[in-house]
Coordinates of C-alpha atoms in Angstrom, one line a residue:
E262 CA 76.1 124.1 137.9
T263 CA 77.8 126.2 135.3
H264 CA 78.9 123.7 132.6
G265 CA 76.0 121.1 132.5
I266 CA 76.9 117.4 132.3
S267 CA 78.7 115.1 129.8
F268 CA 78.3 111.4 129.4
R269 CA 79.3 108.8 126.8
I270 CA 76.9 106.1 125.6
Q271 CA 78.0 103.1 123.5
I272 CA 75.4 101.3 121.4
S273 CA 75.7 98.5 119.0
V274 CA 73.6 98.9 115.8
K275 CA 72.8 96.2 113.1
E276 CA 74.1 97.8 109.9
L277 CA 74.0 96.7 106.2
L278 CA 75.0 93.1 105.7
D279 CA 74.0 92.6 109.4
T280 CA 77.4 93.5 110.8
D281 CA 77.3 95.2 114.2
V282 CA 78.5 98.9 114.2
L283 CA 79.6 100.1 117.6
L284 CA 78.7 103.8 118.0
K285 CA 80.3 105.9 120.7
L286 CA 78.0 108.9 121.4
L287 CA 79.2 111.7 123.6
F288 CA 76.4 114.0 124.9
H289 CA 77.1 117.3 126.6
L290 CA 73.9 118.7 128.1
P291 CA 74.2 122.5 128.8
V292 CA 72.8 123.9 132.0
N293 CA 69.5 125.0 130.3
Y294 CA 68.9 121.7 128.5
P295 CA 66.4 120.7 127.2
S296 CA 65.5 124.2 126.1
T297 CA 69.0 124.3 124.5
L298 CA 70.2 121.6 122.2
P299 CA 72.9 119.2 123.5
D300 CA 76.4 119.1 122.0
I301 CA 76.8 115.6 120.4
S302 CA 79.9 113.9 119.2
V303 CA 79.8 110.6 117.2
N304 CA 82.7 108.2 116.9
S305 CA 82.9 104.7 115.4
D306 CA 85.9 102.5 114.3
Q307 CA 83.7 101.0 111.5
L308 CA 82.5 104.4 110.0
T309 CA 84.5 107.0 108.2
R310 CA 84.9 110.5 109.7
A311 CA 82.5 111.8 107.1
Q312 CA 79.8 109.2 108.0
C313 CA 80.2 110.1 111.7
M314 CA 79.7 113.7 110.9
D315 CA 76.6 112.8 108.9
V316 CA 75.2 110.8 111.8
K317 CA 75.9 113.7 114.1
D318 CA 74.2 116.2 111.8
K319 CA 71.1 114.0 111.5
L320 CA 70.9 113.6 115.3
L321 CA 71.0 117.4 115.7
E322 CA 68.2 117.7 113.2
Q323 CA 66.2 115.2 115.2
A324 CA 67.1 117.1 118.4
K325 CA 65.5 120.3 117.1
K326 CA 62.2 118.4 116.8
H327 CA 62.4 117.6 120.5
L328 CA 63.5 121.0 121.7
S329 CA 62.3 121.8 125.3
E330 CA 61.6 118.1 126.1
P331 CA 64.2 115.5 127.3
M332 CA 65.5 113.9 124.1
V333 CA 68.6 111.7 124.6
H334 CA 66.6 108.4 124.8
D335 CA 64.6 109.4 121.7
L336 CA 67.8 110.2 119.8
I337 CA 69.3 106.9 120.7
L338 CA 66.2 105.0 119.5
W339 CA 66.2 107.1 116.3
V340 CA 69.9 106.3 115.5
Q341 CA 69.3 102.6 116.1
Q342 CA 66.4 102.6 113.6
H343 CA 67.9 104.9 111.0
L344 CA 71.6 104.3 110.9
K345 CA 71.4 102.2 107.7
D346 CA 69.6 105.0 105.8
V347 CA 72.1 107.7 107.0
I348 CA 75.1 105.5 105.9
K349 CA 73.5 104.8 102.5
Q350 CA 72.9 108.5 101.9
S351 CA 76.4 109.3 103.3
A352 CA 78.0 107.0 100.8
T353 CA 76.5 108.9 97.8
V354 CA 77.8 112.3 99.0
C355 CA 80.9 111.0 100.7
N356 CA 83.3 111.9 98.0
E357 CA 82.2 115.5 97.6
K358 CA 82.1 116.0 101.4
T359 CA 85.5 114.6 102.1
T360 CA 87.3 116.9 99.7
L361 CA 85.4 119.9 101.1
S362 CA 85.9 119.2 104.8
K363 CA 89.5 118.1 104.5
G364 CA 90.8 121.6 105.3
T365 CA 88.5 122.3 108.2
E366 CA 87.1 119.4 110.3
D367 CA 89.3 116.6 109.1
G368 CA 92.7 118.1 109.4
I369 CA 95.0 117.1 112.3
W370 CA 94.7 119.7 115.1
M371 CA 96.8 120.6 118.0
L372 CA 95.8 121.9 121.5
L373 CA 98.0 123.4 124.2
L374 CA 96.5 123.7 127.7
H375 CA 97.8 125.1 130.9
L376 CA 96.6 123.7 134.2
D377 CA 97.0 125.7 137.4
H378 CA 97.5 122.6 139.7
M379 CA 96.7 119.0 140.3
R380 CA 95.8 118.1 143.9
A381 CA 95.0 114.4 143.2
K382 CA 97.8 114.1 140.8
A383 CA 97.9 110.3 140.2
K384 CA 94.1 110.1 139.6
Y385 CA 94.2 113.2 137.4
V386 CA 97.1 111.9 135.3
K387 CA 95.3 108.5 134.8
T388 CA 92.1 110.3 133.7
V389 CA 94.0 112.4 131.1
E390 CA 95.8 109.3 129.8
K391 CA 92.5 107.4 129.5
W392 CA 90.8 110.3 127.6
A393 CA 93.8 110.7 125.2
S394 CA 93.7 106.9 124.5
N395 CA 89.9 106.7 124.0
L396 CA 90.0 109.7 121.6
R397 CA 93.2 108.6 119.8
L398 CA 95.1 111.7 120.7
T399 CA 98.9 111.8 121.0
G400 CA 101.1 114.3 122.7
R401 CA 102.6 115.1 126.1
L402 CA 101.5 115.8 129.7
M403 CA 104.4 118.0 130.9
F404 CA 105.4 119.0 134.4
M405 CA 108.1 121.6 135.0
G406 CA 108.2 122.9 138.6
K407 CA 104.7 124.3 139.2
I408 CA 103.9 124.5 135.5
I409 CA 101.6 121.8 134.0
L410 CA 101.0 121.7 130.3
I411 CA 99.0 119.3 128.1
L412 CA 99.9 119.2 124.4
L413 CA 97.6 117.1 122.2
Q414 CA 97.4 116.2 118.5
G415 CA 94.5 114.5 116.7
D416 CA 91.3 114.9 114.8
R417 CA 89.6 118.2 115.3
S418 CA 86.4 116.6 116.6
S419 CA 88.4 114.5 119.1
I420 CA 90.2 117.7 120.3
K421 CA 86.9 119.4 120.8
E422 CA 85.5 116.3 122.6
Y423 CA 88.6 116.3 124.9
L424 CA 88.0 119.9 125.8
I425 CA 84.4 119.2 126.8
L426 CA 85.5 116.3 129.0
Q427 CA 88.3 118.4 130.6
K428 CA 85.9 121.2 131.4
T429 CA 82.9 119.2 132.6
S430 CA 84.2 116.1 134.4
K431 CA 85.2 116.0 138.0
V432 CA 88.9 115.4 137.5
D433 CA 90.5 116.7 140.7
V434 CA 89.7 117.3 144.4
D435 CA 89.3 120.6 146.1
S436 CA 91.0 121.7 149.4
S437 CA 88.6 119.7 151.4
G438 CA 89.1 116.5 149.4
K439 CA 85.8 116.7 147.5
K440 CA 85.7 115.8 143.8
C441 CA 85.7 118.9 141.7
K442 CA 85.8 120.1 138.0
E443 CA 88.8 121.8 136.4
K444 CA 88.1 125.5 136.8
M445 CA 91.7 126.8 136.5
M446 CA 92.5 125.6 133.0
S447 CA 93.5 128.0 130.1
V448 CA 93.6 127.1 126.4
L449 CA 96.9 128.6 125.3
C450 CA 96.6 127.6 121.6
E451 CA 94.3 125.6 119.4
T452 CA 95.4 125.3 115.8
E453 CA 95.8 123.1 112.7
V454 CA 99.0 121.0 112.6
Q455 CA 101.3 122.4 109.9
S456 CA 103.8 120.6 107.7
Q457 CA 106.8 121.7 109.7
H458 CA 105.3 120.3 112.9
K459 CA 106.3 116.7 113.9
R460 CA 103.5 114.3 114.7
F461 CA 103.7 112.7 118.1
Q462 CA 103.3 108.9 117.8
T463 CA 102.2 108.3 121.5
F464 CA 100.9 110.1 124.5
E465 CA 103.5 110.4 127.3
I466 CA 103.8 111.9 130.7
K467 CA 107.1 113.7 131.2
E468 CA 108.8 115.7 134.0
Y469 CA 111.4 118.3 133.2
S470 CA 113.9 119.8 135.7
T471 CA 114.8 123.0 133.7
L472 CA 113.1 125.3 131.2
E473 CA 115.8 124.4 128.6
E474 CA 114.7 120.7 128.8
L475 CA 111.1 121.7 128.2
Q476 CA 112.1 124.0 125.3
K477 CA 114.0 121.1 123.7
E478 CA 110.9 118.9 123.8
F479 CA 109.0 121.6 121.8
E480 CA 111.9 122.2 119.4
A481 CA 112.2 118.5 118.6
A482 CA 108.6 118.6 117.5
G483 CA 109.1 121.7 115.3
L484 CA 107.1 123.8 117.8
T485 CA 109.7 126.5 118.6
T486 CA 107.4 129.3 117.8
L487 CA 104.6 127.8 119.9
F488 CA 107.0 127.5 122.9
S489 CA 108.4 131.0 122.7
E490 CA 104.9 132.6 122.3
F491 CA 103.1 130.8 125.1
V492 CA 105.4 129.1 127.6
P493 CA 107.9 131.8 128.9
P494 CA 105.1 134.2 129.9
L495 CA 103.8 131.5 132.3
F496 CA 107.0 131.9 134.4
K497 CA 106.6 135.6 134.9

């Protein structure tokens, strides 16, 4: 009712040299769609990040032509027909674009979230693991007493996509056992990973019995400042 809906569509498109390109499209339709444009995220193992961004930009251009009428089906047909052209164009401007966007979209970003509770803990944890794996995000899901933190690292667009999923999917159950969305989540920090930060190689679920243990996890990753700024206030 308040966030709209999100869904992922995977399509296979015949590309140059007749190889199949698997496109993963994530659509987030706001509450007042179609009079508001959808958010679109494009991922593909066979395309570069710059090419994915180009496909997304072109899809949003097309979306503007369909404003105020349902458009997802038309957009999918369009990308199936025009992917070759977009990729050809993208190749010519690719070099300029990559150098420009390195510092903003293409850097490795980090996200720290605080969750108030998990009623259906096993299912919730499994969902977070699946999202992190699909979006190639690494980091930690951390439990310490009643505190639940999610620390993620990865491409900025994947971090954004994760946030959309976390806010709009039914990940937990309410007090009556009905599926519900995450309404008690706060974003503590979203920032670019700096040279002093250690990159996590995997995504792991960890439980800590003391605040010191939790602090050591942050310190080992070069995130002492992040810890002292955002974590202790949660215990007050």
